[in-house]
mmCIF file of C-alpha atoms in Angstrom:
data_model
loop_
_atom_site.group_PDB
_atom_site.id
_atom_site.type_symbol
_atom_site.label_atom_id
_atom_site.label_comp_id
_atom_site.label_asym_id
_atom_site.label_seq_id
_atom_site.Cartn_x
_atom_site.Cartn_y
_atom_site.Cartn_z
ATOM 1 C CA UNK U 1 0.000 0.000 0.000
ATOM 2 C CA UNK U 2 1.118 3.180 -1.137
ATOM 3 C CA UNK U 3 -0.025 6.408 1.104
ATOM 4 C CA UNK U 4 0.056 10.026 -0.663
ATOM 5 C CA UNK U 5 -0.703 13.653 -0.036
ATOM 6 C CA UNK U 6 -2.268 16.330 -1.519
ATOM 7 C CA UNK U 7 -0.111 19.284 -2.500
ATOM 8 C CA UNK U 8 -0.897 22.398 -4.252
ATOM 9 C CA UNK U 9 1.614 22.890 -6.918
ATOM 10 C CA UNK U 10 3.285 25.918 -6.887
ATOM 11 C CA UNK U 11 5.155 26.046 -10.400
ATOM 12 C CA UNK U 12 3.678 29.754 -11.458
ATOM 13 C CA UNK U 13 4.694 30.102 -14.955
ATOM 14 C CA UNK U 14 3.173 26.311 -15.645
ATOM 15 C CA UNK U 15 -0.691 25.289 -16.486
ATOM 16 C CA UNK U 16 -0.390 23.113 -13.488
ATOM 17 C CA UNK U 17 0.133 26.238 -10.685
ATOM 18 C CA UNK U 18 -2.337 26.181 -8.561
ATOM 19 C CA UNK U 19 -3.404 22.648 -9.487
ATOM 20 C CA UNK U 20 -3.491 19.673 -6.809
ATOM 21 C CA UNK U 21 -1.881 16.456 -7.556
ATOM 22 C CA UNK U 22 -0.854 13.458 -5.376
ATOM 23 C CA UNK U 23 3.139 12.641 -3.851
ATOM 24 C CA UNK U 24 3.970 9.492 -2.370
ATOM 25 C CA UNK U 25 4.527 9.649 1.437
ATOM 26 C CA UNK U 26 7.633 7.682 2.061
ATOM 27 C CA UNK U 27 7.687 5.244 5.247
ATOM 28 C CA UNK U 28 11.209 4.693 5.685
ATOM 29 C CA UNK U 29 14.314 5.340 4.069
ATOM 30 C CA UNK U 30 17.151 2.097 3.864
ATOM 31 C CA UNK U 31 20.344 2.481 3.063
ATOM 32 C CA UNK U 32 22.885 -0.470 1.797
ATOM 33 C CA UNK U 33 23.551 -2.140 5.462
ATOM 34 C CA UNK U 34 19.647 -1.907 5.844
ATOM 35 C CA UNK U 35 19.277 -3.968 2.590
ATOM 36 C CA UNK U 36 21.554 -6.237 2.665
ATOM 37 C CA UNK U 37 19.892 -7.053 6.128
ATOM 38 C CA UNK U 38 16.580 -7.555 4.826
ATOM 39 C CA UNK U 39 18.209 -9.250 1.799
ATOM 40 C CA UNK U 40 19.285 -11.838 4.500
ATOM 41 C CA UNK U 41 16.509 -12.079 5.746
ATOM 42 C CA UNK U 42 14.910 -13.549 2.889
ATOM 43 C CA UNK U 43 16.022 -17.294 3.304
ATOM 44 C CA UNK U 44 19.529 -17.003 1.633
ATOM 45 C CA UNK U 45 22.341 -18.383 2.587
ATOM 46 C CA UNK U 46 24.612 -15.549 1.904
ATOM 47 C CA UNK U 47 25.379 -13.256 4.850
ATOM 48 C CA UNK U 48 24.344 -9.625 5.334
ATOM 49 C CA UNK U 49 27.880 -8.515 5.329
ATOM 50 C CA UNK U 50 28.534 -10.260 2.227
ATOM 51 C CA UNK U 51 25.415 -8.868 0.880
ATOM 52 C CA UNK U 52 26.611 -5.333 1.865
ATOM 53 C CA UNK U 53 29.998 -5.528 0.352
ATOM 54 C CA UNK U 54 28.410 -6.591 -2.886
ATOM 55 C CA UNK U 55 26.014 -3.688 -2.950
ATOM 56 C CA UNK U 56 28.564 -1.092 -2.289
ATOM 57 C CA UNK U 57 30.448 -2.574 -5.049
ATOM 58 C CA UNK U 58 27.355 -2.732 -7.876
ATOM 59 C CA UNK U 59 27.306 1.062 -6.265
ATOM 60 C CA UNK U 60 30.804 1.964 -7.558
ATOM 61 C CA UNK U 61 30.986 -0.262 -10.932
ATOM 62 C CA UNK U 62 27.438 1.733 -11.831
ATOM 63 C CA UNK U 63 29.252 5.392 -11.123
ATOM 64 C CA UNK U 64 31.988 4.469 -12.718
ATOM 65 C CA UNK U 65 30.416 2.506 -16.065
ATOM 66 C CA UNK U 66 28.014 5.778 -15.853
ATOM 67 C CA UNK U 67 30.610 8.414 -16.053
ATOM 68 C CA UNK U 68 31.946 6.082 -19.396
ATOM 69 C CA UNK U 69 28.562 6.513 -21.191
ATOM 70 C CA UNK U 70 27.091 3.303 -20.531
ATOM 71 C CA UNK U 71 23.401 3.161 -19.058
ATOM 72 C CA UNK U 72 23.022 0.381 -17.136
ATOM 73 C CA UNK U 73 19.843 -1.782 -16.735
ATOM 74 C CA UNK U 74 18.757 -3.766 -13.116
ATOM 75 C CA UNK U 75 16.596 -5.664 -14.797
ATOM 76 C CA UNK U 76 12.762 -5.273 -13.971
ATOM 77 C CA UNK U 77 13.900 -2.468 -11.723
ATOM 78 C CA UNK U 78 15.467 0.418 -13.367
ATOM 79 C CA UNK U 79 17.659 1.944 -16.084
ATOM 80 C CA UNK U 80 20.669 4.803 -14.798
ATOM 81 C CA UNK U 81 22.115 6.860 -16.970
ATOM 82 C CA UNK U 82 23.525 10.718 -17.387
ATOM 83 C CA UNK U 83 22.073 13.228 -18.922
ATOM 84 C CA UNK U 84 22.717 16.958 -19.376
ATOM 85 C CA UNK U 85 21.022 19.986 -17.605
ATOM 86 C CA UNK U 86 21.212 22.772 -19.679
ATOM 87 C CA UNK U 87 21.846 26.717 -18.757
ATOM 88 C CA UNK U 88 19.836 27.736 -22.138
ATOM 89 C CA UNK U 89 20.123 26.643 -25.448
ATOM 90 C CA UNK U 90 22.226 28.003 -28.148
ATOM 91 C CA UNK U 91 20.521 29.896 -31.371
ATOM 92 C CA UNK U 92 23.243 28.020 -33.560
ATOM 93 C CA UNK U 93 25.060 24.780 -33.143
ATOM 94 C CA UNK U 94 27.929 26.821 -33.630
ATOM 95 C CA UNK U 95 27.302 29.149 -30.750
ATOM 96 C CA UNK U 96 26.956 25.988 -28.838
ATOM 97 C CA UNK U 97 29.401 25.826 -25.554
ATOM 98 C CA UNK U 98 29.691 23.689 -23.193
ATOM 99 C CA UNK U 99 30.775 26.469 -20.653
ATOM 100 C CA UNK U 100 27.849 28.985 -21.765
ATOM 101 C CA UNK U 101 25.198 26.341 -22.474
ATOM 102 C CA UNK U 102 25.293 23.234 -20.210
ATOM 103 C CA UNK U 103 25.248 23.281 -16.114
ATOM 104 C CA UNK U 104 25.611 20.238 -15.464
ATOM 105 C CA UNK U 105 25.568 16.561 -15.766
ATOM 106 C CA UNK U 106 22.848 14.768 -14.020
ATOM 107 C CA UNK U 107 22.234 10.512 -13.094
ATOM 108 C CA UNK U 108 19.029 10.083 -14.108
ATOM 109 C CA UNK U 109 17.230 6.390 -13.195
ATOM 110 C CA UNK U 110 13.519 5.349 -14.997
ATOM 111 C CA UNK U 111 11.481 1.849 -13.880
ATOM 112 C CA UNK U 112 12.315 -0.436 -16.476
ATOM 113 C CA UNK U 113 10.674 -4.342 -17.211
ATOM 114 C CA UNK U 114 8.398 -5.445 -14.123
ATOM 115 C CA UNK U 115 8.759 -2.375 -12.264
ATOM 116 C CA UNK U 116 7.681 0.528 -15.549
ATOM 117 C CA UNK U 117 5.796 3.109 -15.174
ATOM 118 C CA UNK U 118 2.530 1.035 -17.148
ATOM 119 C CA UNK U 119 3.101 -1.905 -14.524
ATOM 120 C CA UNK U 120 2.634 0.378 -11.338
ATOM 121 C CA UNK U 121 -0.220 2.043 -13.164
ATOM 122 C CA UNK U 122 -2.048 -1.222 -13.069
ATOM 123 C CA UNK U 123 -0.810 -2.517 -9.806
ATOM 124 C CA UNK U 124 -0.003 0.320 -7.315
ATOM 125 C CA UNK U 125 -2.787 0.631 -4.187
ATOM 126 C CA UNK U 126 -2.815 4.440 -3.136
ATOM 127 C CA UNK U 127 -4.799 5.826 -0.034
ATOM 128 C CA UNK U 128 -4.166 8.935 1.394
ATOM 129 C CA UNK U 129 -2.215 9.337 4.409
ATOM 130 C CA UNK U 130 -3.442 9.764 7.665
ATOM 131 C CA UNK U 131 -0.330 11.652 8.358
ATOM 132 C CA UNK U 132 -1.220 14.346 6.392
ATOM 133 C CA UNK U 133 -3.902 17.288 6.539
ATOM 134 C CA UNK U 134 -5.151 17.654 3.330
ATOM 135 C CA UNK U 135 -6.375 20.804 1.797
ATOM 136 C CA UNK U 136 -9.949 19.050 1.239
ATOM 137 C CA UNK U 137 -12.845 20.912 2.336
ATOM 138 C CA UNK U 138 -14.486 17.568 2.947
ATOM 139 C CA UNK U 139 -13.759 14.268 4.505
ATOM 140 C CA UNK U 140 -11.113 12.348 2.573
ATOM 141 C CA UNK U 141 -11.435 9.305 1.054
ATOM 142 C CA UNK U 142 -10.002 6.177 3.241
ATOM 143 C CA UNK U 143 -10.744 3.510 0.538
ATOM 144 C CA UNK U 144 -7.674 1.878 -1.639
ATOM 145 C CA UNK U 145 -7.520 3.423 -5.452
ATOM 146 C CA UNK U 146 -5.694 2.307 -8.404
ATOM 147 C CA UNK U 147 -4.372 5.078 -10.767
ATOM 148 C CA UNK U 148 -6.165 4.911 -14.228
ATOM 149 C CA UNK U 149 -3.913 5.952 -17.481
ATOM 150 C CA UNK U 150 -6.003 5.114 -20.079
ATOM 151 C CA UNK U 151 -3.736 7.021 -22.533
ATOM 152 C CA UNK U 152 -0.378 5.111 -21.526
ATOM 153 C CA UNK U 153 1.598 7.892 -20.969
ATOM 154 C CA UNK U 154 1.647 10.791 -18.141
ATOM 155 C CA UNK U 155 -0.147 14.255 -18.231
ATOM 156 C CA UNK U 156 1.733 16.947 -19.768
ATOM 157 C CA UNK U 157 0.936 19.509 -16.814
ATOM 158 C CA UNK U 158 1.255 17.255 -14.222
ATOM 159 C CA UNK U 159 4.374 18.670 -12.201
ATOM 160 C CA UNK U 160 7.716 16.610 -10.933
ATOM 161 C CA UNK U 161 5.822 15.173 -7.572
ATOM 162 C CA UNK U 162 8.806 16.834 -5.208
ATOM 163 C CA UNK U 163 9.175 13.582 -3.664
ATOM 164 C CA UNK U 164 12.248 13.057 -1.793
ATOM 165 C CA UNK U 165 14.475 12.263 -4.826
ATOM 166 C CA UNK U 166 14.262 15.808 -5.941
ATOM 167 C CA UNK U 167 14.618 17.030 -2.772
#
């Protein structure tokens, strides 16, 4: 079960400002020792230090294949790659710099196989947190809800969610 919130986004030259939308509430953060524990815990035979030690090296060999131009794929999980964030564009490609017109280099990560974006359409379970006061002016919802995306694909005004990734 996921649990959300309502927030009011606040993006003011977009068509969403002013719009609500949903965010995931997250209920916990784990970091590698905390997953190679429950890793363990999961009937193998393998140890959680082991576990660890293997995680914090998959960490490194993705940086480093990353920063080589390689994306790399965890299957039915997710696909990490870079990407550019621009300053602005350039009028000509020969104006183009990378010192006047790029910012920075960004990992970027997308659900890929089991875990895409059309999968979790169809099989997430959202119900708003308790946790949360909602700018409803009457009683929220406590019932389970699947998102619907008829269409396949995302809105176009719907805003980044400011979950704690962007954060």
């Amino acid at each position: 079960m996921l649990n959300y919130q309502i927030y009011q986004s606040q993006l003011k030259d977009s068509p969403s400002f002013g719009k609500y939308y949903a965010r995931i509430v997250s209920q916990g953060t784990l970091h590698i020792p905390e997953l190679a524990e429950h890793m363990a815990s999961h009937n193998t035979p393998l140890a959680p230090g082991y576990l660890e030690a293997v995680l914090k090296e998959a960490v490194k060999c993705i940086k480093e294949l990353a920063l080589d131009g390689k994306r790399i794929i965890l299957d039915d999980l997710a696909s990490f790659g870079l990407s550019v964030k621009h300053k602005m564009g350039a009028a000509t490609a020969d104006e183009f710099s990378v010192a006047k017109n790029v910012e920075s280099v960004v990992l970027q990560s997308m659900g890929v196989g089991e875990f895409s974006k059309s999968m979790l359409t169809q099989s997430a379970k959202l119900k708003e947190s308790n946790s949360y006061v909602s700018p409803r002016t009457a009683s929220s919802s406590t019932e389970e809800e699947t998102p619907v995306d008829p269409s396949g694909g995302g809105s176009s005004e719907t805003p980044d969610d400011g979950g704690e990734m962007g954060e």
